[in-house]
Amino acid sequence: MTVSSALPLVDLRSDTVTRPTPAMLEAMFAAPVGDDVYEEDPTVRRLEEMAAARFGLEAGLFCPSGTMTNQIAIKAHTEPLSEVICEQTSHIYLWEVGGIAFHSGASVALLPGQRGRVTAAQVEAAIRPENVHYPTTSLISLENTHNRGGGTCYSLEDLRAISDVATRHGIARHLDGARIFNALVATGQRSEDYGQLFDSISVCLSKGMGTPVGSVLLGSAAFIKKCKRIRKVMGGGWRQAGYLAAAGIYALENNVARLADDHRRAARLAAVLQAQPYVAEVLAPETNLVIFRLHESQPAPEFLAALERQGIRASSFGPQWIRFVTHLDVDDAMLARVEAALGALGS
């Protein structure tokens, strides 16, 4: 049965599909702006300062995307013939178009993680000894939450242990914090502690935070000055970017605590999926991502098509794997529709 077209679409493909709320749009339209290439946009400056202060770092750099902030940071921390250590399903490796090779001329040492998380012992074992045949280990990059792991979070103890390894070996530390606020809300960790653990942090504002576009790269004042030149050569010079930065300011002030609602809804979906006969496995959600595997008797394309007929969209995440993402545009009434549709498929 097809639901009425009057019912709103329930889009669970990603938390990037959200649109600005009326209050966010009002903040955007009211923003004072200037030319950011001339460093004259006061709203951009305010966003960069707010984000940096929140994580205990000196400066920030507003960019169009998390891919750009990650790739700028990697370029700034490395040089050709060096190497980046990361987990094998990291976004910087899988989904940034080979940018590490293209932009930085660097190699990548891939570690097998536990749902995306690696240990200090793994990291230390991957650091290259001095040898003319090897690239030089220049950067350790972690992802928190980890997308392919199903929104998993690092403990602060594990992050400190990895940071200690990096410090001992004189290696820079970068955090892909595309969903870092989800991790903070889920674990109760303090954002200020992250500035002590990482040399650079990429914070995305267009996922669970609900802004239309933008990420902020954080680090020391000297590091961000270097990164601004790299952003420029990548074509990332902004003009009146304050209209977009205002959305980020609104999100930081209003949309962090509410991420707990997304986590609660993800847990509800996981419980419903566990009870369905066509579901073989559900990765227990820690935040707002629910990843599950269908039995071979339930082909993934047919499953997605059946949901689409009910006005529900989701993403394929590999053979027989599906991802649901909860976000601020999915409320409890929409969630009930999804639960009913999942139950009907199993009856």
XYZ file of C-alpha atoms in Angstrom:
347
model
C 0.000 0.000 0.000
C 1.258 3.494 -0.829
C 0.838 6.148 1.815
C -0.895 9.420 1.072
C 1.229 11.973 -0.738
C 0.064 14.437 1.923
C 2.314 12.700 4.461
C 5.795 14.224 4.690
C 8.762 12.288 3.386
C 10.772 10.541 6.096
C 14.346 10.838 4.869
C 16.700 8.569 6.836
C 19.501 8.573 4.258
C 21.676 11.037 6.152
C 21.666 13.867 8.671
C 22.896 16.098 5.828
C 19.403 16.307 4.265
C 18.015 18.751 6.841
C 16.870 22.253 5.950
C 17.258 25.403 8.050
C 14.431 26.065 10.477
C 12.594 29.407 10.309
C 14.580 30.593 13.339
C 17.872 29.656 11.692
C 16.857 31.411 8.476
C 15.960 34.524 10.456
C 19.426 34.501 12.025
C 21.013 34.090 8.590
C 19.085 36.974 7.006
C 19.928 39.259 9.945
C 23.680 38.529 9.913
C 26.138 41.403 9.477
C 28.540 40.463 6.678
C 31.658 41.574 4.865
C 34.203 40.148 2.450
C 35.871 37.242 4.218
C 38.832 37.140 1.829
C 39.655 40.571 3.232
C 38.930 39.141 6.716
C 36.112 41.671 7.046
C 33.134 39.391 7.762
C 32.269 39.779 11.469
C 29.898 36.811 11.533
C 32.528 34.454 10.130
C 35.008 35.726 12.714
C 32.490 35.153 15.487
C 31.760 31.580 14.367
C 35.450 30.712 14.114
C 36.156 32.165 17.549
C 33.138 30.449 19.145
C 34.027 27.047 17.724
C 37.705 27.329 18.693
C 36.891 28.431 22.241
C 34.458 25.571 22.690
C 37.253 23.059 22.015
C 39.979 24.895 23.880
C 41.911 25.854 20.746
C 43.185 29.215 19.549
C 41.663 29.710 16.116
C 39.233 28.413 13.509
C 38.805 28.441 9.737
C 35.321 28.310 8.186
C 35.188 26.139 5.061
C 32.499 24.814 2.702
C 32.770 21.155 3.726
C 34.237 18.613 6.098
C 36.141 17.056 3.222
C 37.864 20.389 2.679
C 38.703 20.890 6.362
C 40.074 17.346 6.610
C 42.151 17.663 3.450
C 43.486 21.091 4.407
C 44.570 19.730 7.785
C 46.262 16.692 6.244
C 48.080 18.911 3.747
C 49.250 21.217 6.536
C 50.472 18.365 8.754
C 52.260 16.309 6.086
C 54.577 16.584 3.123
C 55.209 14.316 0.137
C 56.815 10.981 1.107
C 55.150 11.053 4.524
C 52.339 8.845 5.830
C 48.996 9.186 7.617
C 47.851 6.523 10.091
C 44.086 5.976 10.153
C 41.475 3.247 10.533
C 40.790 1.372 7.297
C 37.178 2.576 6.976
C 37.939 6.216 7.791
C 36.108 8.901 5.831
C 39.399 10.592 4.922
C 40.452 7.399 3.147
C 37.226 5.930 1.736
C 35.101 8.920 0.800
C 37.334 11.882 0.037
C 38.211 10.899 -3.544
C 41.782 9.883 -2.813
C 42.443 13.412 -1.614
C 45.389 12.428 0.577
C 47.320 11.296 -2.497
C 46.025 14.089 -4.733
C 46.540 17.062 -2.409
C 49.348 15.912 -0.127
C 51.336 13.259 -1.971
C 51.243 11.208 1.213
C 50.873 7.506 1.855
C 48.280 5.949 4.186
C 48.789 3.245 6.828
C 45.421 1.533 7.352
C 44.571 -0.126 10.654
C 41.719 -2.620 11.206
C 39.546 -1.159 13.931
C 36.763 -2.378 16.177
C 33.779 -0.669 14.542
C 36.122 2.082 13.424
C 38.054 2.521 16.651
C 41.776 1.746 16.909
C 43.977 1.329 19.968
C 47.136 3.048 21.115
C 49.027 -0.227 20.690
C 47.920 -0.508 17.049
C 48.929 3.083 16.368
C 52.351 2.665 17.965
C 53.016 -0.511 15.989
C 52.184 1.313 12.729
C 54.680 4.152 13.246
C 57.498 3.773 10.731
C 61.087 3.441 11.918
C 63.642 5.680 10.256
C 64.522 3.956 6.996
C 65.167 5.268 3.502
C 62.684 2.739 2.133
C 59.750 3.949 4.253
C 57.560 7.031 4.244
C 57.820 9.138 7.378
C 54.882 8.866 9.766
C 53.636 12.448 10.014
C 50.010 12.281 11.179
C 47.567 10.157 13.159
C 43.945 10.801 12.163
C 40.951 9.538 14.145
C 37.214 9.795 13.401
C 34.700 10.409 16.208
C 31.933 9.398 15.853
C 32.925 6.797 13.288
C 30.528 6.657 10.361
C 31.247 3.166 9.001
C 31.332 1.837 12.546
C 27.732 2.926 13.051
C 28.255 6.159 14.977
C 30.639 4.677 17.532
C 32.409 6.887 20.081
C 35.911 6.786 21.508
C 36.355 6.851 25.266
C 38.418 9.749 26.574
C 40.867 7.239 28.057
C 41.525 5.662 24.654
C 41.944 9.077 23.033
C 44.447 10.092 25.705
C 46.429 6.890 25.213
C 46.666 7.471 21.453
C 47.540 11.133 22.014
C 50.334 10.103 24.380
C 51.795 7.816 21.695
C 51.720 10.663 19.174
C 53.355 13.092 21.587
C 56.086 10.627 22.491
C 56.953 10.136 18.810
C 56.520 13.785 17.775
C 53.608 13.022 15.416
C 50.707 15.395 14.764
C 47.129 14.409 15.714
C 44.014 15.248 13.684
C 40.375 14.540 14.512
C 37.716 14.146 11.849
C 34.890 15.372 14.064
C 32.149 15.288 11.447
C 29.748 14.177 14.198
C 31.794 15.191 17.235
C 28.803 16.815 18.961
C 26.943 13.497 18.770
C 29.897 11.895 20.550
C 29.992 14.607 23.200
C 26.275 14.366 23.922
C 26.327 10.554 24.010
C 29.367 10.255 26.300
C 29.123 13.398 28.418
C 32.704 14.295 27.502
C 33.890 17.915 27.625
C 34.688 19.524 24.286
C 37.492 21.542 25.926
C 39.427 18.355 26.606
C 39.745 17.696 22.882
C 41.971 20.731 22.391
C 44.533 19.035 24.631
C 44.351 15.787 22.668
C 44.485 16.988 19.044
C 46.522 19.475 17.036
C 43.606 20.002 14.654
C 39.885 19.229 14.709
C 37.398 19.300 11.836
C 33.890 20.143 13.063
C 30.995 19.689 10.627
C 27.948 21.922 11.042
C 25.794 20.501 8.233
C 25.111 17.043 9.677
C 23.293 16.693 12.986
C 23.671 20.396 13.666
C 21.270 21.241 10.855
C 23.051 24.027 8.973
C 22.799 24.190 5.170
C 26.556 24.067 4.565
C 29.906 24.415 6.299
C 32.605 23.015 8.563
C 35.168 24.688 10.814
C 38.806 23.593 11.095
C 40.310 24.293 14.532
C 43.896 24.517 15.724
C 46.590 26.891 16.906
C 46.754 30.411 15.490
C 49.922 29.561 13.537
C 48.396 26.359 12.164
C 45.208 28.090 11.013
C 47.243 30.852 9.342
C 49.003 28.147 7.304
C 45.691 26.453 6.560
C 44.158 29.663 5.250
C 46.686 29.683 2.395
C 45.863 26.054 1.615
C 42.144 26.850 1.653
C 42.792 29.656 -0.831
C 44.657 27.449 -3.298
C 41.813 24.918 -3.087
C 39.396 27.654 -4.138
C 37.941 28.072 -0.673
C 38.052 31.850 -0.398
C 34.674 33.156 0.828
C 33.042 36.502 0.197
C 29.926 37.344 2.242
C 30.067 33.998 4.022
C 28.557 35.425 7.178
C 25.085 34.439 5.999
C 26.198 30.802 6.207
C 28.294 31.336 9.330
C 25.223 32.716 11.094
C 23.549 29.331 10.634
C 26.557 27.726 12.319
C 26.359 30.134 15.247
C 22.652 29.386 15.620
C 23.388 25.650 15.569
C 26.092 25.899 18.226
C 23.767 27.881 20.457
C 20.582 25.844 19.924
C 21.109 22.443 18.294
C 23.655 20.584 20.419
C 21.633 19.308 23.393
C 18.770 18.211 21.141
C 21.042 15.578 19.548
C 19.985 13.355 22.456
C 16.560 13.113 20.775
C 18.185 11.709 17.633
C 20.052 9.136 19.718
C 16.849 8.101 21.488
C 15.055 7.640 18.177
C 17.955 5.623 16.736
C 17.769 3.266 19.726
C 14.026 2.829 19.115
C 14.599 1.933 15.475
C 17.301 -0.560 16.415
C 14.937 -2.302 18.831
C 12.234 -2.607 16.150
C 14.734 -3.946 13.619
C 16.012 -6.565 16.063
C 12.520 -8.052 16.154
C 12.110 -8.372 12.371
C 12.568 -11.809 10.769
C 14.241 -10.340 7.672
C 17.025 -8.646 9.693
C 20.142 -10.735 10.292
C 22.181 -8.287 12.374
C 21.900 -4.825 13.910
C 24.946 -2.864 15.065
C 23.960 -1.467 18.448
C 23.683 2.316 17.956
C 25.679 4.616 20.222
C 24.463 7.812 18.583
C 22.209 8.581 15.592
C 23.325 5.944 13.077
C 21.615 2.562 12.787
C 23.390 0.068 10.519
C 21.866 -3.361 9.942
C 22.220 -6.384 7.673
C 19.320 -8.053 5.884
C 18.994 -11.809 5.454
C 19.812 -13.012 1.949
C 16.131 -13.853 1.507
C 15.363 -10.121 1.668
C 17.251 -8.409 -1.195
C 18.350 -4.923 -0.206
C 17.062 -3.168 -3.375
C 13.586 -4.619 -2.818
C 13.654 -3.596 0.842
C 14.602 -0.017 -0.025
C 11.962 0.121 -2.760
C 9.287 -1.095 -0.341
C 10.200 1.660 2.114
C 10.207 4.225 -0.692
C 6.622 3.284 -1.518
C 5.775 4.155 2.068
C 7.422 7.567 1.747
C 10.570 6.486 3.614
C 14.112 6.773 2.268
C 17.230 4.990 3.486
C 20.736 4.236 2.200
C 22.455 1.076 1.053
C 25.662 0.624 3.033
C 27.186 -2.337 1.234
C 25.809 -5.713 0.113
C 22.699 -6.386 2.252
C 23.659 -3.588 4.668
C 21.351 -0.607 5.245
C 21.889 2.635 7.156
C 19.223 4.707 8.921
C 20.224 8.163 10.215
C 18.021 10.103 12.621
C 18.186 13.888 12.658
C 16.284 17.061 13.516
C 13.887 16.681 10.567
C 12.640 13.301 11.848
C 10.143 13.620 14.705
C 8.326 11.005 16.774
C 5.314 10.884 14.437
C 7.617 10.121 11.499
C 9.432 7.529 13.576
C 6.128 5.786 14.295
C 5.490 5.577 10.536
C 8.880 3.944 10.017
C 8.269 1.473 12.834
C 4.884 0.541 11.351
C 6.405 0.068 7.890
C 9.184 -2.148 9.244
C 6.664 -4.251 11.125
C 4.460 -4.622 8.059
C 7.396 -5.876 6.001
C 7.982 -8.578 8.582
C 4.392 -9.776 8.819
